[in-house]
């Protein structure tokens, strides 16, 4: 039963979610795959000290 679900997954359309550079999604799209581009950036530009301050203020969950 579970094996059938897995095989069904392999025969379904592949849709990718890209959280990295748009270039990765573009390369997949050029090969015919659907992609969803997520425009995500780390809080406070990745600055650890600022992230800690935001967390103390209740700004990061």
Coordinates of N, CA and C in Angstrom, one line a residue:
X1 N 0.8 -1.2 0.0 CA 0.0 0.0 0.0 C 0.9 1.3 0.0
X2 N 1.8 1.4 0.9 CA 2.7 2.5 1.0 C 3.5 2.6 -0.2
X3 N 3.9 1.5 -0.8 CA 4.8 1.5 -2.0 C 4.0 2.1 -3.1
X4 N 2.7 1.9 -3.2 CA 1.9 2.5 -4.3 C 1.9 4.0 -4.2
X5 N 1.8 4.5 -2.9 CA 1.9 6.0 -2.7 C 3.2 6.5 -3.2
X6 N 4.3 5.8 -2.9 CA 5.6 6.3 -3.2 C 5.7 6.3 -4.8
X7 N 5.3 5.3 -5.4 CA 5.4 5.2 -6.9 C 4.5 6.3 -7.5
X8 N 3.4 6.6 -6.9 CA 2.5 7.7 -7.4 C 3.2 9.0 -7.3
X9 N 4.0 9.2 -6.3 CA 4.8 10.4 -6.1 C 5.8 10.6 -7.2
X10 N 6.5 9.5 -7.6 CA 7.5 9.5 -8.6 C 6.9 9.8 -10.0
X11 N 5.6 9.5 -10.2 CA 5.0 9.8 -11.5 C 4.2 11.1 -11.5
X12 N 4.3 11.9 -10.4 CA 3.6 13.1 -10.4 C 4.5 14.2 -10.9
X13 N 3.9 15.4 -11.1 CA 4.7 16.5 -11.6 C 5.7 17.1 -10.5
X14 N 6.9 17.4 -10.9 CA 7.8 17.9 -9.9 C 7.7 19.4 -9.9
X15 N 7.5 20.0 -8.7 CA 7.5 21.4 -8.5 C 8.5 21.7 -7.4
X16 N 9.4 22.6 -7.7 CA 10.5 22.9 -6.8 C 10.2 24.3 -6.1
X17 N 10.7 24.4 -4.9 CA 10.6 25.6 -4.1 C 12.1 26.1 -3.9
X18 N 12.4 27.2 -4.4 CA 13.7 27.7 -4.4 C 13.8 28.9 -3.4
X19 N 14.7 28.8 -2.4 CA 14.9 29.8 -1.4 C 16.3 30.4 -1.6
X20 N 17.0 30.0 -2.6 CA 18.3 30.6 -2.9 C 18.3 31.6 -4.0
X21 N 19.4 31.8 -4.7 CA 19.5 32.7 -5.8 C 18.5 32.3 -6.9
X22 N 17.9 33.3 -7.5 CA 17.0 33.1 -8.6 C 17.6 32.3 -9.7
X23 N 18.9 32.3 -9.9 CA 19.6 31.6 -10.9 C 19.3 30.1 -10.8
X24 N 19.1 29.5 -9.6 CA 18.8 28.1 -9.5 C 17.4 27.8 -10.0
X25 N 16.5 28.6 -9.7 CA 15.1 28.4 -10.2 C 15.1 28.6 -11.7
X26 N 15.8 29.6 -12.2 CA 15.8 29.8 -13.7 C 16.4 28.5 -14.4
X27 N 17.4 28.0 -13.9 CA 18.0 26.8 -14.5 C 17.0 25.6 -14.5
X28 N 16.2 25.4 -13.5 CA 15.2 24.4 -13.5 C 14.1 24.7 -14.4
X29 N 13.7 26.0 -14.5 CA 12.6 26.4 -15.4 C 13.0 26.1 -16.9
X30 N 14.3 26.4 -17.2 CA 14.8 26.2 -18.5 C 14.8 24.7 -18.9
X31 N 14.7 23.8 -17.9 CA 14.7 22.4 -18.1 C 13.2 21.9 -18.1
X32 N 12.3 22.8 -18.0 CA 10.9 22.4 -18.0 C 10.2 22.2 -16.7
X33 N 10.9 22.4 -15.6 CA 10.3 22.2 -14.3 C 9.6 23.5 -13.8
X34 N 8.5 23.3 -13.0 CA 7.8 24.4 -12.4 C 8.6 24.8 -11.1
X35 N 8.7 26.1 -10.9 CA 9.4 26.5 -9.7 C 8.6 27.6 -9.0
X36 N 8.8 27.7 -7.7 CA 8.3 28.8 -6.9 C 9.5 29.4 -6.2
X37 N 9.6 30.7 -6.5 CA 10.8 31.4 -5.9 C 10.3 32.1 -4.6
X38 N 11.0 31.9 -3.5 CA 10.7 32.5 -2.3 C 11.8 33.6 -2.0
X39 N 11.3 34.8 -1.8 CA 12.3 35.9 -1.5 C 12.4 36.0 0.0
X40 N 13.4 35.2 0.5 CA 13.6 35.2 1.9 C 15.0 35.7 2.2
X41 N 15.1 36.4 3.3 CA 16.4 36.9 3.8 C 16.5 36.7 5.3
X42 N 17.6 36.5 5.9 CA 17.7 36.3 7.3 C 17.4 37.6 8.0
X43 N 16.8 37.5 9.2 CA 16.5 38.6 10.0 C 17.7 39.5 10.3
X44 N 17.6 40.8 10.3 CA 18.6 41.7 10.6 C 19.8 41.5 9.6
X45 N 19.5 41.1 8.4 CA 20.6 40.9 7.4 C 21.6 39.8 7.8
X46 N 21.3 39.0 8.7 CA 22.2 37.9 9.1 C 23.1 38.3 10.3
X47 N 23.0 39.5 10.8 CA 23.8 40.0 11.9 C 23.3 39.3 13.2
X48 N 24.2 38.4 13.7 CA 23.8 37.6 14.9 C 23.5 38.5 16.1
X49 N 24.3 39.5 16.3 CA 24.1 40.4 17.5 C 22.7 41.1 17.4
X50 N 22.4 41.6 16.2 CA 21.1 42.2 16.0 C 19.9 41.2 16.1
X51 N 20.1 40.0 15.7 CA 19.1 38.9 15.8 C 18.9 38.6 17.3
X52 N 19.9 38.6 18.1 CA 19.8 38.4 19.5 C 19.0 39.5 20.2
X53 N 19.3 40.7 19.8 CA 18.5 41.9 20.3 C 17.1 41.8 19.9
X54 N 16.8 41.5 18.7 CA 15.4 41.3 18.2 C 14.7 40.2 19.0
X55 N 15.4 39.1 19.2 CA 14.8 38.0 20.0 C 14.5 38.4 21.4
X56 N 15.4 39.2 22.0 CA 15.1 39.7 23.4 C 13.9 40.6 23.4
X57 N 13.7 41.4 22.3 CA 12.5 42.3 22.2 C 11.3 41.6 21.8
X58 N 11.4 40.3 21.5 CA 10.2 39.5 21.1 C 9.9 39.6 19.6
X59 N 10.9 40.0 18.8 CA 10.7 40.2 17.4 C 10.9 39.0 16.5
X60 N 11.5 38.0 17.1 CA 11.8 36.8 16.3 C 11.1 35.6 17.0
X61 N 10.4 34.9 16.2 CA 9.7 33.7 16.7 C 10.2 32.4 16.1

